[in-house]
PDB file of C-alpha atoms in Angstrom:
ATOM      1  CA  MET A  26     -32.519 -10.180 -61.946  1.00 66.00           C
ATOM      2  CA  VAL A  27     -34.443 -11.884 -59.056  1.00 67.00           C
ATOM      3  CA  GLY A  28     -35.042 -10.929 -54.987  1.00 67.00           C
ATOM      4  CA  ASP A  29     -33.591  -7.648 -53.982  1.00 70.00           C
ATOM      5  CA  GLY A  30     -32.422  -7.249 -57.289  1.00 74.00           C
ATOM      6  CA  ILE A  31     -36.167  -7.301 -58.728  1.00 79.00           C
ATOM      7  CA  ALA A  32     -37.890  -5.550 -56.240  1.00 81.00           C
ATOM      8  CA  ALA A  33     -35.753  -2.925 -55.923  1.00 82.00           C
ATOM      9  CA  LEU A  34     -36.683  -2.169 -59.826  1.00 85.00           C
ATOM     10  CA  ARG A  35     -40.007  -2.757 -59.766  1.00 87.00           C
ATOM     11  CA  GLU A  36     -39.778   0.071 -56.727  1.00 86.00           C
ATOM     12  CA  GLY A  37     -36.878   2.264 -58.480  1.00 87.00           C
ATOM     13  CA  VAL A  38     -39.590   2.549 -62.156  1.00 89.00           C
ATOM     14  CA  ARG A  39     -42.861   2.637 -59.948  1.00 89.00           C
ATOM     15  CA  THR A  40     -40.736   6.102 -57.824  1.00 88.00           C
ATOM     16  CA  MET A  41     -38.776   7.435 -61.525  1.00 88.00           C
ATOM     17  CA  LEU A  42     -42.637   7.554 -63.326  1.00 91.00           C
ATOM     18  CA  VAL A  43     -43.991   9.575 -60.039  1.00 90.00           C
ATOM     19  CA  THR A  44     -41.425  12.010 -60.029  1.00 89.00           C
ATOM     20  CA  LEU A  45     -41.041  12.737 -63.583  1.00 89.00           C
ATOM     21  CA  ARG A  46     -45.434  13.213 -64.079  1.00 91.00           C
ATOM     22  CA  ARG A  47     -44.010  16.270 -61.272  1.00 89.00           C
ATOM     23  CA  ASN A  48     -41.899  18.031 -63.648  1.00 88.00           C
ATOM     24  CA  PRO A  49     -43.997  19.631 -66.511  1.00 88.00           C
ATOM     25  CA  HIS A  50     -40.964  20.348 -68.891  1.00 84.00           C
ATOM     26  CA  ALA A  51     -41.271  16.320 -69.148  1.00 85.00           C
ATOM     27  CA  LEU A  52     -45.230  16.001 -68.640  1.00 87.00           C
ATOM     28  CA  GLU A  53     -45.220  17.405 -71.972  1.00 86.00           C
ATOM     29  CA  THR A  54     -42.307  16.383 -73.699  1.00 84.00           C
ATOM     30  CA  ALA A  55     -41.242  12.509 -72.830  1.00 87.00           C
ATOM     31  CA  TRP A  56     -42.637   9.509 -74.550  1.00 91.00           C
ATOM     32  CA  ILE A  57     -41.751   6.604 -72.735  1.00 92.00           C
ATOM     33  CA  SER A  58     -41.644   2.743 -73.569  1.00 94.00           C
ATOM     34  CA  PHE A  59     -39.906  -0.265 -71.474  1.00 95.00           C
ATOM     35  CA  ILE A  60     -38.858  -3.518 -73.100  1.00 95.00           C
ATOM     36  CA  GLY A  61     -38.404  -6.920 -70.849  1.00 91.00           C
ATOM     37  CA  PHE A  62     -36.041  -9.710 -71.416  1.00 90.00           C
ATOM     38  CA  SER A  63     -34.982 -13.063 -70.285  1.00 82.00           C
ATOM     39  CA  SER A  64     -35.434 -16.145 -72.331  1.00 79.00           C
ATOM     40  CA  THR A  65     -37.063 -13.907 -74.908  1.00 87.00           C
ATOM     41  CA  ALA A  66     -37.378 -10.061 -75.378  1.00 92.00           C
ATOM     42  CA  ARG A  67     -41.552  -8.594 -75.282  1.00 92.00           C
ATOM     43  CA  VAL A  68     -42.713  -4.467 -75.395  1.00 94.00           C
ATOM     44  CA  LEU A  69     -44.107  -4.211 -72.125  1.00 94.00           C
ATOM     45  CA  CYS A  70     -44.987  -1.056 -73.150  1.00 93.00           C
ATOM     46  CA  GLU A  71     -45.183   1.050 -76.706  1.00 93.00           C
ATOM     47  CA  LEU A  72     -43.524   4.383 -76.719  1.00 92.00           C
ATOM     48  CA  THR A  73     -46.318   5.974 -75.077  1.00 92.00           C
ATOM     49  CA  PRO A  74     -47.103   9.489 -73.424  1.00 92.00           C
ATOM     50  CA  LEU A  75     -45.894  10.272 -70.020  1.00 90.00           C
ATOM     51  CA  GLU A  76     -48.490  11.305 -68.447  1.00 91.00           C
ATOM     52  CA  ASP A  77     -51.299   8.142 -70.071  1.00 93.00           C
ATOM     53  CA  ILE A  78     -47.866   5.323 -69.319  1.00 90.00           C
ATOM     54  CA  ALA A  79     -48.692   2.592 -66.666  1.00 89.00           C
ATOM     55  CA  GLU A  80     -46.277   0.860 -64.769  1.00 90.00           C
ATOM     56  CA  PRO A  81     -44.571  -2.369 -66.941  1.00 89.00           C
ATOM     57  CA  GLU A  82     -45.250  -5.047 -65.261  1.00 86.00           C
ATOM     58  CA  LEU A  83     -41.931  -6.715 -64.350  1.00 83.00           C
ATOM     59  CA  ARG A  84     -42.011 -10.302 -64.447  1.00 78.00           C
ATOM     60  CA  LEU A  85     -38.960 -12.729 -63.247  1.00 72.00           C
ATOM     61  CA  GLY A  86     -37.741 -15.443 -66.123  1.00 69.00           C
ATOM     62  CA  HIS A  87     -34.571 -17.291 -66.650  1.00 69.00           C
ATOM     63  CA  GLY A  88     -31.847 -16.818 -69.552  1.00 75.00           C
ATOM     64  CA  THR A  89     -30.435 -13.349 -70.848  1.00 84.00           C
ATOM     65  CA  ALA A  90     -31.916 -12.686 -75.035  1.00 89.00           C
ATOM     66  CA  LEU A  91     -29.445  -9.515 -75.103  1.00 92.00           C
ATOM     67  CA  GLY A  92     -30.154 -10.112 -78.715  1.00 94.00           C
ATOM     68  CA  ALA A  93     -33.795 -10.556 -79.089  1.00 95.00           C
ATOM     69  CA  ALA A  94     -34.152  -7.568 -77.054  1.00 95.00           C
ATOM     70  CA  ILE A  95     -31.823  -5.875 -78.814  1.00 96.00           C
ATOM     71  CA  GLU A  96     -33.731  -6.408 -81.940  1.00 96.00           C
ATOM     72  CA  LEU A  97     -36.802  -5.410 -80.620  1.00 95.00           C
ATOM     73  CA  LEU A  98     -35.560  -2.254 -79.914  1.00 95.00           C
ATOM     74  CA  SER A  99     -35.094  -1.919 -83.589  1.00 94.00           C
ATOM     75  CA  GLU A 100     -37.793  -2.752 -84.401  1.00 94.00           C
ATOM     76  CA  ARG A 101     -39.445  -0.353 -81.968  1.00 93.00           C
ATOM     77  CA  LEU A 102     -37.152   3.262 -82.845  1.00 92.00           C
ATOM     78  CA  VAL A 103     -38.081   2.579 -87.086  1.00 91.00           C
ATOM     79  CA  ASN A 104     -41.709   2.220 -86.576  1.00 91.00           C
ATOM     80  CA  GLU A 105     -42.486   4.561 -82.648  1.00 90.00           C
ATOM     81  CA  VAL A 106     -39.860   6.873 -83.342  1.00 86.00           C
ATOM     82  CA  ARG A 107     -41.219  10.070 -85.821  1.00 82.00           C
ATOM     83  CA  LYS A 108     -39.475  11.393 -88.613  1.00 77.00           C
ATOM     84  CA  GLY A 109     -38.816  14.949 -89.169  1.00 67.00           C
ATOM     85  CA  SER A 110     -40.399  16.402 -93.361  1.00 67.00           C
ATOM     86  CA  THR A 111     -41.383  19.117 -94.663  1.00 68.00           C
ATOM     87  CA  SER A 112     -44.030  19.352 -93.100  1.00 70.00           C
ATOM     88  CA  ALA A 113     -44.113  18.183 -89.787  1.00 69.00           C
ATOM     89  CA  LYS A 114     -41.291  17.974 -87.554  1.00 72.00           C
ATOM     90  CA  GLY A 115     -39.622  14.946 -85.885  1.00 69.00           C
ATOM     91  CA  ASP A 116     -39.505  14.104 -82.706  1.00 78.00           C
ATOM     92  CA  PHE A 117     -35.925  14.481 -80.689  1.00 80.00           C
ATOM     93  CA  ARG A 118     -33.374  11.379 -80.572  1.00 83.00           C
ATOM     94  CA  PRO A 119     -34.657   9.242 -78.046  1.00 87.00           C
ATOM     95  CA  LEU A 120     -32.433   8.393 -74.985  1.00 88.00           C
ATOM     96  CA  VAL A 121     -32.161   4.385 -74.323  1.00 92.00           C
ATOM     97  CA  VAL A 122     -31.482   2.913 -70.955  1.00 92.00           C
ATOM     98  CA  LEU A 123     -30.009  -1.092 -71.129  1.00 93.00           C
ATOM     99  CA  LEU A 124     -29.864  -2.281 -67.905  1.00 91.00           C
ATOM    100  CA  THR A 125     -29.008  -5.880 -67.258  1.00 88.00           C
ATOM    101  CA  ASP A 126     -27.219  -8.104 -64.885  1.00 81.00           C
ATOM    102  CA  GLY A 127     -26.624 -11.450 -66.522  1.00 74.00           C
ATOM    103  CA  GLN A 128     -24.236 -12.596 -69.712  1.00 79.00           C
ATOM    104  CA  PRO A 129     -25.572 -12.801 -73.170  1.00 85.00           C
ATOM    105  CA  THR A 130     -27.529 -16.275 -73.659  1.00 82.00           C
ATOM    106  CA  ASP A 131     -28.266 -15.794 -76.479  1.00 88.00           C
ATOM    107  CA  GLU A 132     -26.386 -14.431 -80.108  1.00 91.00           C
ATOM    108  CA  TRP A 133     -26.400 -10.316 -80.034  1.00 94.00           C
ATOM    109  CA  LYS A 134     -23.784  -9.573 -82.648  1.00 94.00           C
ATOM    110  CA  VAL A 135     -26.174  -9.984 -85.840  1.00 94.00           C
ATOM    111  CA  ALA A 136     -28.774  -7.498 -84.026  1.00 95.00           C
ATOM    112  CA  LYS A 137     -26.033  -5.479 -83.313  1.00 95.00           C
ATOM    113  CA  ALA A 138     -24.571  -4.894 -86.718  1.00 94.00           C
ATOM    114  CA  LYS A 139     -28.858  -4.391 -87.151  1.00 92.00           C
ATOM    115  CA  PHE A 140     -29.159  -1.502 -84.380  1.00 93.00           C
ATOM    116  CA  ASP A 141     -26.048   0.035 -85.728  1.00 92.00           C
ATOM    117  CA  GLN A 142     -26.953   0.697 -89.161  1.00 89.00           C
ATOM    118  CA  ILE A 143     -30.167   3.368 -87.536  1.00 85.00           C
ATOM    119  CA  SER A 144     -28.433   4.076 -84.221  1.00 82.00           C
ATOM    120  CA  SER A 145     -26.584   7.040 -85.170  1.00 77.00           C
ATOM    121  CA  HIS A 146     -28.823   8.741 -87.045  1.00 78.00           C
ATOM    122  CA  MET A 147     -32.038   7.478 -84.332  1.00 82.00           C
ATOM    123  CA  VAL A 148     -30.560   7.758 -81.528  1.00 84.00           C
ATOM    124  CA  ALA A 149     -29.297  10.480 -79.176  1.00 79.00           C
ATOM    125  CA  ASN A 150     -27.718   7.932 -76.316  1.00 86.00           C
ATOM    126  CA  MET A 151     -27.172   4.430 -75.281  1.00 91.00           C
ATOM    127  CA  TYR A 152     -26.462   4.043 -71.453  1.00 92.00           C
ATOM    128  CA  VAL A 153     -25.707   0.075 -71.194  1.00 93.00           C
ATOM    129  CA  ILE A 154     -25.071   0.071 -67.067  1.00 91.00           C
ATOM    130  CA  GLY A 155     -24.187  -3.406 -65.442  1.00 89.00           C
ATOM    131  CA  CYS A 156     -26.078  -4.321 -61.741  1.00 86.00           C
ATOM    132  CA  GLY A 157     -24.583  -6.412 -59.838  1.00 79.00           C
ATOM    133  CA  GLU A 158     -21.420  -8.906 -60.077  1.00 73.00           C
ATOM    134  CA  ASP A 159     -22.203 -10.954 -62.625  1.00 72.00           C
ATOM    135  CA  VAL A 160     -21.866  -8.488 -65.715  1.00 79.00           C
ATOM    136  CA  ASP A 161     -19.908  -9.231 -69.054  1.00 80.00           C
ATOM    137  CA  TYR A 162     -18.925  -6.531 -69.390  1.00 85.00           C
ATOM    138  CA  GLU A 163     -16.685  -7.420 -72.742  1.00 84.00           C
ATOM    139  CA  VAL A 164     -20.082  -8.052 -74.280  1.00 87.00           C
ATOM    140  CA  LEU A 165     -21.410  -4.330 -73.475  1.00 89.00           C
ATOM    141  CA  GLY A 166     -18.749  -2.658 -73.966  1.00 89.00           C
ATOM    142  CA  HIS A 167     -19.396  -3.935 -78.000  1.00 91.00           C
ATOM    143  CA  ILE A 168     -23.191  -2.616 -77.115  1.00 92.00           C
ATOM    144  CA  SER A 169     -22.619   1.548 -76.207  1.00 92.00           C
ATOM    145  CA  ASP A 170     -19.293   3.080 -75.641  1.00 89.00           C
ATOM    146  CA  ILE A 171     -20.870   4.266 -72.572  1.00 91.00           C
ATOM    147  CA  VAL A 172     -20.958   1.604 -69.787  1.00 92.00           C
ATOM    148  CA  PHE A 173     -21.955   1.727 -66.672  1.00 91.00           C
ATOM    149  CA  SER A 174     -21.317  -0.814 -63.089  1.00 89.00           C
ATOM    150  CA  SER A 175     -23.388  -0.053 -60.828  1.00 87.00           C
ATOM    151  CA  PRO A 176     -22.266  -3.580 -58.642  1.00 82.00           C
ATOM    152  CA  GLU A 177     -24.487  -3.334 -56.000  1.00 79.00           C
ATOM    153  CA  MET A 178     -27.609  -4.707 -56.024  1.00 76.00           C
ATOM    154  CA  THR A 179     -29.871  -3.190 -52.778  1.00 77.00           C
ATOM    155  CA  PRO A 180     -32.699  -1.043 -52.764  1.00 78.00           C
ATOM    156  CA  ASP A 181     -30.816   1.851 -51.649  1.00 83.00           C
ATOM    157  CA  ALA A 182     -28.161   1.092 -54.631  1.00 84.00           C
ATOM    158  CA  MET A 183     -30.872   0.864 -57.238  1.00 81.00           C
ATOM    159  CA  ALA A 184     -32.895   4.098 -55.618  1.00 83.00           C
ATOM    160  CA  LYS A 185     -29.509   6.392 -56.698  1.00 86.00           C
ATOM    161  CA  LEU A 186     -29.750   4.836 -59.884  1.00 87.00           C
ATOM    162  CA  PHE A 187     -33.287   5.784 -60.554  1.00 86.00           C
ATOM    163  CA  VAL A 188     -32.682   8.769 -59.149  1.00 87.00           C
ATOM    164  CA  TRP A 189     -30.069   9.863 -61.526  1.00 87.00           C
ATOM    165  CA  LEU A 190     -31.860   8.396 -64.343  1.00 86.00           C
ATOM    166  CA  THR A 191     -34.976  10.371 -63.561  1.00 86.00           C
ATOM    167  CA  ALA A 192     -32.817  13.260 -63.296  1.00 86.00           C
ATOM    168  CA  THR A 193     -31.296  12.714 -66.537  1.00 84.00           C
ATOM    169  CA  VAL A 194     -34.285  12.721 -67.986  1.00 83.00           C
ATOM    170  CA  SER A 195     -35.569  16.057 -66.925  1.00 81.00           C
ATOM    171  CA  SER A 196     -32.502  17.728 -68.288  1.00 80.00           C
ATOM    172  CA  ALA A 197     -33.641  15.651 -71.551  1.00 74.00           C
ATOM    173  CA  SER A 198     -36.904  17.045 -71.012  1.00 73.00           C
ATOM    174  CA  VAL A 199     -35.779  20.434 -70.811  1.00 69.00           C
ATOM    175  CA  GLY A 200     -33.647  20.652 -73.808  1.00 55.00           C
ATOM    176  CA  VAL A 201     -36.111  19.377 -75.981  1.00 55.00           C
ATOM    177  CA  THR A 202     -38.362  21.649 -74.660  1.00 53.00           C
ATOM    178  CA  ASP A 203     -36.115  24.735 -75.361  1.00 53.00           C
ATOM    179  CA  GLY A 204     -35.838  22.652 -78.880  1.00 54.00           C
ATOM    180  CA  ARG A 205     -32.202  22.130 -78.002  1.00 52.00           C
ATOM    181  CA  GLN A 206     -30.807  18.350 -79.130  1.00 50.00           C
ATOM    182  CA  GLU A 207     -27.142  18.898 -77.618  1.00 51.00           C
ATOM    183  CA  SER A 208     -28.873  19.924 -74.155  1.00 46.00           C
ATOM    184  CA  ALA A 209     -31.278  16.944 -74.680  1.00 48.00           C
ATOM    185  CA  ASP A 210     -28.037  14.730 -74.739  1.00 53.00           C
ATOM    186  CA  THR A 211     -27.005  15.513 -70.670  1.00 60.00           C
ATOM    187  CA  MET A 212     -25.990  13.911 -68.179  1.00 68.00           C
ATOM    188  CA  GLU A 213     -26.292  14.821 -65.068  1.00 70.00           C
ATOM    189  CA  LYS A 214     -24.072  13.969 -61.976  1.00 79.00           C
ATOM    190  CA  LEU A 215     -23.644   9.977 -61.227  1.00 86.00           C
ATOM    191  CA  PRO A 216     -24.365   8.873 -57.614  1.00 84.00           C
ATOM    192  CA  ASP A 217     -21.327   7.091 -55.844  1.00 84.00           C
ATOM    193  CA  SER A 218     -23.212   3.773 -56.414  1.00 83.00           C
ATOM    194  CA  LEU A 219     -22.864   4.235 -60.706  1.00 86.00           C
ATOM    195  CA  HIS A 220     -19.408   4.302 -62.330  1.00 88.00           C
ATOM    196  CA  LYS A 221     -19.016   5.113 -65.571  1.00 89.00           C
ATOM    197  CA  LEU A 222     -16.421   2.566 -67.196  1.00 88.00           C
ATOM    198  CA  ASP A 223     -13.521   4.180 -69.741  1.00 84.00           C
ATOM    199  CA  LEU A 224     -13.774   0.617 -72.191  1.00 75.00           C
ATOM    200  CA  LYS A 225     -10.051   1.879 -73.264  1.00 76.00           C
ATOM    201  CA  LYS A 226      -8.426   2.385 -69.876  1.00 75.00           C
ATOM    202  CA  ASP A 227     -10.452   0.443 -67.185  1.00 69.00           C
ATOM    203  CA  ARG A 228      -9.677  -3.217 -66.482  1.00 63.00           C
ATOM    204  CA  LEU A 229     -13.509  -4.376 -66.700  1.00 61.00           C
ATOM    205  CA  PRO A 230     -14.530  -6.403 -63.507  1.00 57.00           C
ATOM    206  CA  GLY A 231     -14.070 -10.144 -63.982  1.00 54.00           C
ATOM    207  CA  ARG A 232     -16.448 -11.881 -65.630  1.00 54.00           C
ATOM    208  CA  ARG A 233     -18.681 -14.900 -63.192  1.00 56.00           C
ATOM    209  CA  ARG A 234     -21.191 -16.969 -64.927  1.00 70.00           C
ATOM    210  CA  GLN A 235     -24.150 -17.694 -62.843  1.00 74.00           C
ATOM    211  CA  VAL A 236     -26.582 -20.455 -62.715  1.00 79.00           C
ATOM    212  CA  PHE A 237     -29.964 -21.124 -60.942  1.00 82.00           C
ATOM    213  CA  VAL A 238     -31.378 -24.419 -59.964  1.00 85.00           C
ATOM    214  CA  SER A 239     -35.572 -24.368 -59.717  1.00 83.00           C
ATOM    215  CA  ALA A 240     -35.798 -25.898 -56.025  1.00 86.00           C
ATOM    216  CA  VAL A 241     -39.588 -26.176 -53.510  1.00 87.00           C
ATOM    217  CA  CYS A 242     -39.504 -25.546 -49.717  1.00 88.00           C
ATOM    218  CA  SER A 243     -40.762 -28.622 -48.580  1.00 87.00           C
ATOM    219  CA  LYS A 244     -42.733 -27.660 -46.144  1.00 88.00           C
ATOM    220  CA  THR A 245     -44.277 -24.324 -47.351  1.00 88.00           C
ATOM    221  CA  LYS A 246     -44.572 -25.923 -50.915  1.00 86.00           C
ATOM    222  CA  LEU A 247     -43.959 -22.475 -52.741  1.00 86.00           C
ATOM    223  CA  PRO A 248     -40.719 -22.451 -55.594  1.00 84.00           C
ATOM    224  CA  TYR A 249     -38.101 -20.834 -55.578  1.00 85.00           C
ATOM    225  CA  LEU A 250     -34.827 -20.450 -57.531  1.00 84.00           C
ATOM    226  CA  MET A 251     -30.473 -21.140 -55.745  1.00 86.00           C
ATOM    227  CA  ARG A 252     -28.809 -19.262 -57.293  1.00 85.00           C
ATOM    228  CA  TYR A 253     -24.466 -20.691 -58.045  1.00 86.00           C
ATOM    229  CA  ALA A 254     -21.665 -18.087 -58.786  1.00 81.00           C
ATOM    230  CA  GLN A 255     -18.761 -20.100 -61.068  1.00 78.00           C
ATOM    231  CA  ASN A 256     -15.132 -20.126 -58.792  1.00 72.00           C
ATOM    232  CA  GLY A 257     -13.248 -19.279 -61.324  1.00 65.00           C
ATOM    233  CA  SER A 258     -10.096 -20.960 -59.240  1.00 65.00           C
ATOM    234  CA  SER A 259     -11.866 -24.141 -59.837  1.00 68.00           C
ATOM    235  CA  ASN A 260     -14.527 -23.971 -62.160  1.00 74.00           C
ATOM    236  CA  ARG A 261     -17.394 -25.168 -59.236  1.00 83.00           C
ATOM    237  CA  TYR A 262     -19.709 -23.479 -58.808  1.00 85.00           C
ATOM    238  CA  VAL A 263     -20.214 -22.050 -55.282  1.00 88.00           C
ATOM    239  CA  ALA A 264     -23.851 -21.323 -53.423  1.00 88.00           C
ATOM    240  CA  VAL A 265     -24.158 -17.912 -52.992  1.00 84.00           C
ATOM    241  CA  ARG A 266     -27.913 -17.746 -51.719  1.00 84.00           C
ATOM    242  CA  SER A 267     -32.352 -18.056 -52.988  1.00 87.00           C
ATOM    243  CA  HIS A 268     -34.698 -16.245 -53.469  1.00 82.00           C
ATOM    244  CA  ARG A 269     -38.119 -16.429 -53.189  1.00 79.00           C
ATOM    245  CA  LEU A 270     -40.968 -16.712 -56.152  1.00 70.00           C
ATOM    246  CA  ASP A 271     -44.399 -16.994 -53.932  1.00 48.00           C
ATOM    247  CA  ARG A 272     -44.684 -13.048 -54.967  1.00 48.00           C
ATOM    248  CA  GLU A 273     -42.965 -13.186 -58.043  1.00 45.00           C
ATOM    249  CA  PRO A 274     -44.576 -15.578 -60.690  1.00 47.00           C
ATOM    250  CA  LEU A 275     -41.694 -16.393 -62.672  1.00 49.00           C
ATOM    251  CA  ASP A 276     -42.539 -16.096 -66.693  1.00 50.00           C
ATOM    252  CA  SER A 277     -43.716 -19.287 -67.937  1.00 45.00           C
ATOM    253  CA  SER A 278     -42.264 -18.559 -71.554  1.00 45.00           C
ATOM    254  CA  SER A 279     -38.565 -18.643 -69.537  1.00 44.00           C
ATOM    255  CA  SER A 280     -36.740 -21.995 -71.212  1.00 46.00           C
ATOM    256  CA  SER A 281     -33.242 -20.918 -71.478  1.00 49.00           C
ATOM    257  CA  SER A 282     -31.821 -24.358 -70.464  1.00 57.00           C
ATOM    258  CA  GLY A 283     -28.213 -23.724 -68.525  1.00 59.00           C
ATOM    259  CA  GLY A 284     -28.169 -27.836 -69.087  1.00 66.00           C
ATOM    260  CA  CYS A 285     -27.354 -31.075 -66.954  1.00 75.00           C
ATOM    261  CA  LEU A 286     -24.392 -30.654 -64.351  1.00 77.00           C
ATOM    262  CA  GLY A 287     -23.208 -33.546 -62.732  1.00 77.00           C
ATOM    263  CA  SER A 288     -23.163 -33.175 -59.107  1.00 77.00           C
ATOM    264  CA  GLU A 289     -19.657 -33.004 -58.187  1.00 81.00           C
ATOM    265  CA  ASP A 290     -19.578 -29.300 -60.036  1.00 83.00           C
ATOM    266  CA  PHE A 291     -21.393 -27.427 -57.293  1.00 84.00           C
ATOM    267  CA  GLU A 292     -20.401 -26.631 -53.801  1.00 85.00           C
ATOM    268  CA  GLY A 293     -22.825 -26.001 -50.882  1.00 84.00           C
ATOM    269  CA  VAL A 294     -25.951 -25.711 -50.818  1.00 84.00           C
ATOM    270  CA  ALA A 295     -28.102 -22.228 -50.886  1.00 85.00           C
ATOM    271  CA  ALA A 296     -30.614 -22.290 -47.632  1.00 89.00           C
ATOM    272  CA  CYS A 297     -33.969 -22.396 -47.949  1.00 90.00           C
ATOM    273  CA  PRO A 298     -35.039 -18.736 -48.576  1.00 88.00           C
ATOM    274  CA  TYR A 299     -38.596 -20.136 -46.555  1.00 90.00           C
ATOM    275  CA  CYS A 300     -37.793 -22.262 -44.286  1.00 90.00           C
ATOM    276  CA  GLU A 301     -34.764 -22.181 -43.404  1.00 87.00           C
ATOM    277  CA  SER A 302     -33.076 -25.037 -44.244  1.00 84.00           C
ATOM    278  CA  GLN A 303     -29.441 -25.782 -44.936  1.00 76.00           C
ATOM    279  CA  SER A 304     -30.386 -28.950 -47.066  1.00 74.00           C
ATOM    280  CA  ALA A 305     -31.802 -30.009 -50.712  1.00 73.00           C
ATOM    281  CA  ILE A 306     -32.928 -33.288 -52.509  1.00 68.00           C
ATOM    282  CA  ALA A 307     -30.927 -33.170 -55.326  1.00 58.00           C
ATOM    283  CA  HIS A 308     -31.623 -36.707 -56.494  1.00 60.00           C
ATOM    284  CA  GLY A 309     -34.583 -39.077 -56.092  1.00 61.00           C
ATOM    285  CA  SER A 310     -37.943 -38.016 -57.057  1.00 68.00           C
ATOM    286  CA  PRO A 311     -40.387 -40.042 -58.913  1.00 70.00           C
ATOM    287  CA  CYS A 312     -41.112 -36.238 -60.427  1.00 74.00           C
ATOM    288  CA  GLY A 313     -38.275 -35.136 -60.633  1.00 73.00           C
ATOM    289  CA  VAL A 314     -38.221 -32.080 -58.995  1.00 79.00           C
ATOM    290  CA  ILE A 315     -34.887 -30.819 -56.249  1.00 83.00           C
ATOM    291  CA  SER A 316     -36.578 -30.268 -52.455  1.00 85.00           C
ATOM    292  CA  CYS A 317     -35.529 -28.673 -49.152  1.00 85.00           C
ATOM    293  CA  GLY A 318     -35.269 -30.418 -45.778  1.00 74.00           C
ATOM    294  CA  GLY A 319     -33.532 -34.163 -46.721  1.00 53.00           C
ATOM    295  CA  MET A 320     -29.523 -34.353 -45.531  1.00 47.00           C
ATOM    296  CA  LEU A 321     -26.516 -35.517 -48.191  1.00 43.00           C
ATOM    297  CA  ASP A 322     -24.431 -37.413 -46.345  1.00 44.00           C
ATOM    298  CA  ASN A 323     -24.135 -41.159 -47.637  1.00 47.00           C
ATOM    299  CA  ARG A 324     -27.322 -42.383 -45.221  1.00 52.00           C
ATOM    300  CA  GLN A 325     -30.572 -43.492 -46.730  1.00 55.00           C
ATOM    301  CA  MET A 326     -33.256 -41.556 -45.338  1.00 69.00           C
ATOM    302  CA  ILE A 327     -37.233 -41.189 -46.718  1.00 74.00           C
ATOM    303  CA  HIS A 328     -38.322 -37.872 -48.205  1.00 77.00           C
ATOM    304  CA  THR A 329     -41.875 -36.762 -49.573  1.00 79.00           C
ATOM    305  CA  CYS A 330     -41.321 -34.583 -52.094  1.00 81.00           C
ATOM    306  CA  PRO A 331     -43.924 -31.211 -51.832  1.00 82.00           C
ATOM    307  CA  VAL A 332     -45.220 -31.708 -55.273  1.00 80.00           C
ATOM    308  CA  CYS A 333     -45.862 -35.028 -56.329  1.00 82.00           C
ATOM    309  CA  GLY A 334     -46.901 -36.521 -52.847  1.00 81.00           C
ATOM    310  CA  GLU A 335     -44.585 -39.541 -53.621  1.00 80.00           C
ATOM    311  CA  ALA A 336     -42.431 -41.282 -51.166  1.00 79.00           C
ATOM    312  CA  PHE A 337     -38.756 -42.209 -51.369  1.00 74.00           C
ATOM    313  CA  LYS A 338     -35.354 -43.238 -50.431  1.00 71.00           C
ATOM    314  CA  VAL A 339     -32.231 -40.924 -50.864  1.00 68.00           C
ATOM    315  CA  GLY A 340     -28.697 -41.113 -50.538  1.00 57.00           C
ATOM    316  CA  ALA A 341     -26.174 -39.251 -51.697  1.00 51.00           C
ATOM    317  CA  SER A 342     -23.907 -41.401 -52.526  1.00 54.00           C
ATOM    318  CA  GLY A 343     -22.565 -41.918 -56.162  1.00 59.00           C
ATOM    319  CA  SER A 344     -22.861 -38.037 -59.194  1.00 68.00           C
ATOM    320  CA  PHE A 345     -25.959 -36.974 -60.150  1.00 70.00           C
ATOM    321  CA  ASP A 346     -27.372 -34.959 -63.090  1.00 73.00           C
ATOM    322  CA  ILE A 347     -28.913 -31.373 -61.758  1.00 76.00           C
ATOM    323  CA  ASN A 348     -30.721 -29.527 -64.338  1.00 74.00           C
ATOM    324  CA  THR A 349     -29.572 -25.753 -64.485  1.00 72.00           C
ATOM    325  CA  VAL A 350     -31.141 -22.579 -66.333  1.00 67.00           C
ATOM    326  CA  LEU A 351     -28.832 -19.595 -67.081  1.00 61.00           C
ATOM    327  CA  GLY A 352     -29.505 -15.725 -65.225  1.00 58.00           C
TER     328      GLY A 352
END
């Protein structure tokens, strides 16, 4: 999730935690954990009482390591959820919420099979929410039978999503207080921006594969990502938009490579989010950096790389390779 998506996600999590702390039932009963995943998966916050939990650091990263995330989830469920015994009451079965805006970039089936072995008696419900327009719902349908679509990644849509999620957790906390698991499993009324999919009847939203190209602004020397979505009719990648990374540091562990694609596979250039240049230097830099500010035509020009500072001649004749990363 980049740009508006990651900003709205951060604000949604922040608002959810503040709101839940005002609820005496939630404050008494709710424990929350966060797992983040990009090229890898990691625990952002162990299962912690609501009153003690700190807002997690949600960092940008390439890739969607869904398999690694599910494997880590299984591990945390076994280690952190207390089982009941003759001498002590165990935890209520937790609610799991998975949010993703991309397609898996790792092997997820083995991890899902392992999760299935423990989830039937350890998890109350698993809500899977596909955010944006580039989600592989066919895969998500294998992860859970409760799948939602939130096609808009606007701040307003994400805010409504987290209002619903907060209300659902609040209702669950009341059920836990009353000692009723069935009440804890209740789902609140959905907002108009969130749609529950009938995996047996609905025609699932189409899957668009997306890739990102890393670039640097020649004027500000700040990094950004150009997002491209695959055009189903031509299989070319069409420029969607660019996303700033100046205030959203990229996770250095991210290395989910999309491989090299030929320049002929791309259509258009997403404008630089800093200087709004509509063009980009796509090859020729001594250090291999892509940067904005060049004209891609048949004439040669001199351009200075904003990273290594070397000047070089640029020409757009012929095809060349572009390194990509998966979303």
